[in-house]
mmCIF file of C-alpha atoms in Angstrom:
data_model
loop_
_atom_site.group_PDB
_atom_site.id
_atom_site.type_symbol
_atom_site.label_atom_id
_atom_site.label_comp_id
_atom_site.label_asym_id
_atom_site.label_seq_id
_atom_site.Cartn_x
_atom_site.Cartn_y
_atom_site.Cartn_z
ATOM 1 C CA UNK A 1 113.511 -45.389 33.163
ATOM 2 C CA UNK A 2 115.965 -46.285 35.916
ATOM 3 C CA UNK A 3 114.849 -43.218 37.854
ATOM 4 C CA UNK A 4 111.214 -44.304 37.536
ATOM 5 C CA UNK A 5 112.031 -47.793 38.810
ATOM 6 C CA UNK A 6 113.923 -46.362 41.783
ATOM 7 C CA UNK A 7 110.993 -44.101 42.657
ATOM 8 C CA UNK A 8 108.557 -46.979 42.404
ATOM 9 C CA UNK A 9 110.731 -49.190 44.638
ATOM 10 C CA UNK A 10 110.977 -46.408 47.219
ATOM 11 C CA UNK A 11 107.208 -45.923 47.199
ATOM 12 C CA UNK A 12 106.675 -49.676 47.751
ATOM 13 C CA UNK A 13 108.996 -49.596 50.747
ATOM 14 C CA UNK A 14 107.321 -46.592 52.386
ATOM 15 C CA UNK A 15 103.809 -47.984 51.985
ATOM 16 C CA UNK A 16 104.773 -51.453 53.218
ATOM 17 C CA UNK A 17 106.442 -50.010 56.304
ATOM 18 C CA UNK A 18 103.418 -47.802 57.051
ATOM 19 C CA UNK A 19 100.927 -50.667 56.720
ATOM 20 C CA UNK A 20 102.789 -53.434 58.512
ATOM 21 C CA UNK A 21 104.508 -51.492 61.303
ATOM 22 C CA UNK A 22 101.653 -49.153 62.325
ATOM 23 C CA UNK A 23 101.453 -49.567 66.139
ATOM 24 C CA UNK A 24 98.007 -48.079 66.841
ATOM 25 C CA UNK A 25 96.041 -51.330 66.398
ATOM 26 C CA UNK A 26 95.916 -54.156 68.904
ATOM 27 C CA UNK A 27 95.207 -57.418 67.094
ATOM 28 C CA UNK A 28 95.305 -59.518 70.234
ATOM 29 C CA UNK A 29 92.674 -57.498 72.108
ATOM 30 C CA UNK A 30 95.030 -57.047 75.099
ATOM 31 C CA UNK A 31 93.233 -53.881 76.208
ATOM 32 C CA UNK A 32 89.913 -55.736 76.358
ATOM 33 C CA UNK A 33 91.540 -58.560 78.340
ATOM 34 C CA UNK A 34 92.946 -56.094 80.864
ATOM 35 C CA UNK A 35 89.559 -54.408 81.305
ATOM 36 C CA UNK A 36 87.889 -57.807 81.661
ATOM 37 C CA UNK A 37 90.332 -58.930 84.344
ATOM 38 C CA UNK A 38 89.924 -55.670 86.271
ATOM 39 C CA UNK A 39 86.116 -55.784 86.176
ATOM 40 C CA UNK A 40 86.111 -59.480 87.077
ATOM 41 C CA UNK A 41 88.288 -58.807 90.135
ATOM 42 C CA UNK A 42 85.909 -56.066 91.292
ATOM 43 C CA UNK A 43 82.904 -58.380 90.928
ATOM 44 C CA UNK A 44 84.644 -61.128 92.895
ATOM 45 C CA UNK A 45 85.501 -58.720 95.711
ATOM 46 C CA UNK A 46 81.892 -57.506 95.873
ATOM 47 C CA UNK A 47 80.601 -61.081 95.977
ATOM 48 C CA UNK A 48 83.008 -61.973 98.776
ATOM 49 C CA UNK A 49 81.550 -59.177 100.905
ATOM 50 C CA UNK A 50 78.006 -60.508 100.572
ATOM 51 C CA UNK A 51 76.818 -62.703 103.411
ATOM 52 C CA UNK A 52 73.529 -64.212 104.507
ATOM 53 C CA UNK A 53 71.886 -63.856 107.923
ATOM 54 C CA UNK A 54 71.353 -66.918 110.090
ATOM 55 C CA UNK A 55 67.854 -68.311 110.520
ATOM 56 C CA UNK A 56 66.885 -69.826 113.878
ATOM 57 C CA UNK A 57 63.850 -72.126 113.688
ATOM 58 C CA UNK A 58 61.438 -72.483 116.608
ATOM 59 C CA UNK A 59 58.420 -74.803 116.762
ATOM 60 C CA UNK A 60 55.412 -73.375 118.609
ATOM 61 C CA UNK A 61 53.611 -76.323 120.235
ATOM 62 C CA UNK A 62 52.401 -78.975 120.422
ATOM 63 C CA UNK A 63 51.447 -78.557 124.045
ATOM 64 C CA UNK A 64 52.779 -75.666 126.114
ATOM 65 C CA UNK A 65 56.252 -75.641 124.605
ATOM 66 C CA UNK A 66 58.572 -73.640 122.389
ATOM 67 C CA UNK A 67 61.216 -75.890 120.851
ATOM 68 C CA UNK A 68 63.875 -74.766 121.505
ATOM 69 C CA UNK A 69 62.960 -72.364 124.298
ATOM 70 C CA UNK A 70 66.350 -70.621 124.272
ATOM 71 C CA UNK A 71 67.913 -69.012 121.183
ATOM 72 C CA UNK A 72 71.213 -67.180 120.829
ATOM 73 C CA UNK A 73 71.140 -64.895 117.791
ATOM 74 C CA UNK A 74 73.312 -62.146 116.359
ATOM 75 C CA UNK A 75 71.998 -58.765 115.344
ATOM 76 C CA UNK A 76 70.386 -59.133 111.931
ATOM 77 C CA UNK A 77 69.530 -62.829 112.372
ATOM 78 C CA UNK A 78 65.980 -64.133 111.943
ATOM 79 C CA UNK A 79 63.971 -66.162 114.424
ATOM 80 C CA UNK A 80 61.375 -68.166 112.503
ATOM 81 C CA UNK A 81 58.323 -69.639 114.242
ATOM 82 C CA UNK A 82 56.295 -72.528 112.831
ATOM 83 C CA UNK A 83 52.935 -72.633 114.581
ATOM 84 C CA UNK A 84 50.713 -75.311 115.938
ATOM 85 C CA UNK A 85 47.011 -74.538 116.228
ATOM 86 C CA UNK A 86 45.921 -72.186 119.015
ATOM 87 C CA UNK A 87 49.252 -70.571 119.884
ATOM 88 C CA UNK A 88 50.825 -67.129 119.575
ATOM 89 C CA UNK A 89 54.108 -65.297 120.156
ATOM 90 C CA UNK A 90 54.060 -62.084 122.189
ATOM 91 C CA UNK A 91 56.755 -60.013 123.886
ATOM 92 C CA UNK A 92 56.930 -59.070 127.549
ATOM 93 C CA UNK A 93 59.569 -57.831 129.956
ATOM 94 C CA UNK A 94 61.296 -60.119 132.440
ATOM 95 C CA UNK A 95 59.731 -58.259 135.350
ATOM 96 C CA UNK A 96 56.166 -58.641 134.051
ATOM 97 C CA UNK A 97 55.847 -62.119 132.507
ATOM 98 C CA UNK A 98 52.838 -62.919 130.315
ATOM 99 C CA UNK A 99 51.949 -59.218 129.987
ATOM 100 C CA UNK A 100 52.552 -57.276 126.732
ATOM 101 C CA UNK A 101 55.183 -54.546 126.808
ATOM 102 C CA UNK A 102 53.531 -51.224 127.575
ATOM 103 C CA UNK A 103 53.103 -48.727 124.781
ATOM 104 C CA UNK A 104 52.635 -51.361 122.098
ATOM 105 C CA UNK A 105 56.357 -51.660 121.422
ATOM 106 C CA UNK A 106 56.661 -55.447 121.471
ATOM 107 C CA UNK A 107 56.240 -58.056 118.739
ATOM 108 C CA UNK A 108 53.023 -60.043 118.389
ATOM 109 C CA UNK A 109 52.041 -62.751 115.906
ATOM 110 C CA UNK A 110 48.349 -63.077 116.660
ATOM 111 C CA UNK A 111 47.028 -66.652 116.369
ATOM 112 C CA UNK A 112 48.166 -68.063 113.011
ATOM 113 C CA UNK A 113 46.764 -71.223 111.463
ATOM 114 C CA UNK A 114 48.378 -74.589 112.035
ATOM 115 C CA UNK A 115 51.607 -74.797 110.016
ATOM 116 C CA UNK A 116 51.892 -71.057 109.349
ATOM 117 C CA UNK A 117 55.336 -69.443 109.578
ATOM 118 C CA UNK A 118 56.022 -66.055 111.144
ATOM 119 C CA UNK A 119 59.424 -64.501 111.729
ATOM 120 C CA UNK A 120 61.095 -61.617 113.492
ATOM 121 C CA UNK A 121 64.490 -60.046 112.892
ATOM 122 C CA UNK A 122 66.807 -59.574 115.849
ATOM 123 C CA UNK A 123 67.728 -55.894 116.140
ATOM 124 C CA UNK A 124 69.711 -56.125 119.375
ATOM 125 C CA UNK A 125 71.611 -58.677 121.412
ATOM 126 C CA UNK A 126 69.646 -57.665 124.531
ATOM 127 C CA UNK A 127 67.406 -60.396 126.015
ATOM 128 C CA UNK A 128 64.034 -60.786 124.294
ATOM 129 C CA UNK A 129 61.352 -62.431 126.465
ATOM 130 C CA UNK A 130 58.525 -64.075 124.527
ATOM 131 C CA UNK A 131 55.436 -66.019 125.571
ATOM 132 C CA UNK A 132 52.255 -67.590 124.231
ATOM 133 C CA UNK A 133 49.301 -65.329 125.006
ATOM 134 C CA UNK A 134 46.598 -68.010 124.776
ATOM 135 C CA UNK A 135 44.675 -68.257 128.030
ATOM 136 C CA UNK A 136 46.696 -70.172 130.611
ATOM 137 C CA UNK A 137 49.584 -71.015 128.289
ATOM 138 C CA UNK A 138 52.193 -68.576 129.595
ATOM 139 C CA UNK A 139 51.135 -69.322 133.157
ATOM 140 C CA UNK A 140 51.720 -72.981 132.341
ATOM 141 C CA UNK A 141 55.325 -72.303 131.325
ATOM 142 C CA UNK A 142 55.054 -71.599 127.573
ATOM 143 C CA UNK A 143 57.846 -69.024 127.278
ATOM 144 C CA UNK A 144 61.005 -68.402 125.267
ATOM 145 C CA UNK A 145 64.064 -66.172 125.557
ATOM 146 C CA UNK A 146 66.231 -64.894 122.716
ATOM 147 C CA UNK A 147 69.755 -63.982 123.860
ATOM 148 C CA UNK A 148 69.464 -64.869 127.555
ATOM 149 C CA UNK A 149 71.616 -62.820 129.934
ATOM 150 C CA UNK A 150 74.907 -64.382 130.953
ATOM 151 C CA UNK A 151 73.921 -64.130 134.603
ATOM 152 C CA UNK A 152 70.996 -63.055 136.726
ATOM 153 C CA UNK A 153 67.589 -63.355 135.088
ATOM 154 C CA UNK A 154 66.939 -66.852 133.780
ATOM 155 C CA UNK A 155 64.169 -68.483 131.783
ATOM 156 C CA UNK A 156 63.381 -70.752 134.722
ATOM 157 C CA UNK A 157 62.907 -67.689 136.938
ATOM 158 C CA UNK A 158 60.619 -66.140 134.298
ATOM 159 C CA UNK A 159 58.501 -69.304 134.118
ATOM 160 C CA UNK A 160 58.305 -69.495 137.889
ATOM 161 C CA UNK A 161 57.038 -65.918 138.127
ATOM 162 C CA UNK A 162 54.598 -66.572 135.270
ATOM 163 C CA UNK A 163 52.677 -69.073 137.388
ATOM 164 C CA UNK A 164 51.237 -66.180 139.382
ATOM 165 C CA UNK A 165 50.684 -63.873 136.399
ATOM 166 C CA UNK A 166 47.466 -62.990 134.626
ATOM 167 C CA UNK A 167 48.313 -63.283 130.940
ATOM 168 C CA UNK A 168 46.907 -61.141 128.148
ATOM 169 C CA UNK A 169 47.395 -60.499 124.434
ATOM 170 C CA UNK A 170 48.543 -57.320 122.661
ATOM 171 C CA UNK A 171 45.901 -55.518 120.634
ATOM 172 C CA UNK A 172 47.740 -55.422 117.312
ATOM 173 C CA UNK A 173 49.728 -57.938 115.273
ATOM 174 C CA UNK A 174 53.094 -56.293 114.686
ATOM 175 C CA UNK A 175 56.857 -56.578 114.533
ATOM 176 C CA UNK A 176 57.131 -59.649 112.311
ATOM 177 C CA UNK A 177 56.607 -61.030 108.817
ATOM 178 C CA UNK A 178 54.544 -64.011 107.723
ATOM 179 C CA UNK A 179 56.352 -66.474 105.464
ATOM 180 C CA UNK A 180 59.575 -68.432 105.718
ATOM 181 C CA UNK A 181 62.854 -66.560 105.527
ATOM 182 C CA UNK A 182 65.216 -67.327 102.657
ATOM 183 C CA UNK A 183 68.938 -66.815 103.254
ATOM 184 C CA UNK A 184 70.319 -64.099 100.982
ATOM 185 C CA UNK A 185 71.947 -65.449 97.783
ATOM 186 C CA UNK A 186 73.351 -62.119 96.615
ATOM 187 C CA UNK A 187 76.887 -63.552 96.755
ATOM 188 C CA UNK A 188 76.193 -66.378 94.297
ATOM 189 C CA UNK A 189 73.801 -64.455 92.057
ATOM 190 C CA UNK A 190 75.910 -61.319 91.690
ATOM 191 C CA UNK A 191 79.024 -63.139 90.524
ATOM 192 C CA UNK A 192 77.492 -64.799 87.415
ATOM 193 C CA UNK A 193 75.789 -61.526 86.506
ATOM 194 C CA UNK A 194 79.027 -59.589 86.753
ATOM 195 C CA UNK A 195 80.904 -62.268 84.794
ATOM 196 C CA UNK A 196 78.343 -62.178 82.002
ATOM 197 C CA UNK A 197 78.653 -58.392 81.741
ATOM 198 C CA UNK A 198 82.436 -58.582 81.719
ATOM 199 C CA UNK A 199 82.503 -61.276 79.042
ATOM 200 C CA UNK A 200 80.132 -59.290 76.867
ATOM 201 C CA UNK A 201 82.244 -56.139 77.119
ATOM 202 C CA UNK A 202 85.426 -58.009 76.324
ATOM 203 C CA UNK A 203 83.893 -59.765 73.327
ATOM 204 C CA UNK A 204 82.502 -56.549 71.838
ATOM 205 C CA UNK A 205 85.819 -54.695 72.234
ATOM 206 C CA UNK A 206 88.115 -57.284 70.647
ATOM 207 C CA UNK A 207 86.424 -57.723 67.223
ATOM 208 C CA UNK A 208 86.300 -53.958 66.567
ATOM 209 C CA UNK A 209 90.097 -53.659 66.973
ATOM 210 C CA UNK A 210 90.747 -56.615 64.673
ATOM 211 C CA UNK A 211 88.397 -55.237 62.001
ATOM 212 C CA UNK A 212 90.165 -51.867 61.986
ATOM 213 C CA UNK A 213 93.548 -53.543 61.572
ATOM 214 C CA UNK A 214 92.288 -55.747 58.760
ATOM 215 C CA UNK A 215 90.841 -52.738 56.927
ATOM 216 C CA UNK A 216 94.171 -50.909 57.189
ATOM 217 C CA UNK A 217 96.067 -53.822 55.657
ATOM 218 C CA UNK A 218 93.476 -54.239 52.909
ATOM 219 C CA UNK A 219 93.581 -50.552 51.935
ATOM 220 C CA UNK A 220 97.376 -50.556 51.893
ATOM 221 C CA UNK A 221 97.533 -53.578 49.616
ATOM 222 C CA UNK A 222 95.070 -51.940 47.223
ATOM 223 C CA UNK A 223 97.344 -48.872 46.974
ATOM 224 C CA UNK A 224 100.363 -51.075 46.342
ATOM 225 C CA UNK A 225 98.466 -52.896 43.619
ATOM 226 C CA UNK A 226 97.508 -49.633 41.941
ATOM 227 C CA UNK A 227 101.092 -48.357 41.979
ATOM 228 C CA UNK A 228 102.385 -51.641 40.590
ATOM 229 C CA UNK A 229 99.819 -51.544 37.799
ATOM 230 C CA UNK A 230 100.821 -47.973 36.919
ATOM 231 C CA UNK A 231 104.496 -48.860 36.830
ATOM 232 C CA UNK A 232 103.816 -51.854 34.615
ATOM 233 C CA UNK A 233 101.858 -49.708 32.170
ATOM 234 C CA UNK A 234 104.704 -47.180 31.883
ATOM 235 C CA UNK A 235 107.294 -49.907 31.388
#
């Protein structure tokens, strides 16, 4: 009888140690927290790299004016034109004011309706000479320069030469997009999306670890109960 009691006590000790000291389960979900922090840091870094291009607004008209008539823009920026009735935006060279660039390479808006918006993206920091191609408008001084040279050719010199020019319009509308530009919001939109994904992953990982640990404890206690019941029956 004493031998049976000793064996039973030993069995209790082994099972209790196995159940309570088993190190393979993480009840605090620390692994999920580490993954969440790592993914969150990556999302923040990606969001910090996102940036929006600048938008430079120009009013076309009223009268024979672009307002402003000089724009300094970086590569990738947008120049956005809001039109008055009867005006256009066309590209020329400095040496031939009011005349479209040969070969059809320049930008041209056509004649949009009053209030329409048309925009071009700046692909170079070289000077971009623009004019209104309506009859007599460029000759009357309706011209604009994007990224004027630091010295030499000036907008005033362009307008002066335009007085003796014979203006014309390009044949095809090209080089721009109708509709107002919207600054990119990828930085603000990507961060919440990444955070939501991270939170979801962390939440799904933590409960599964806790459930496994709980099942292990439950099964161990059932075995202990069965052994105790057997010992009681023998005694």
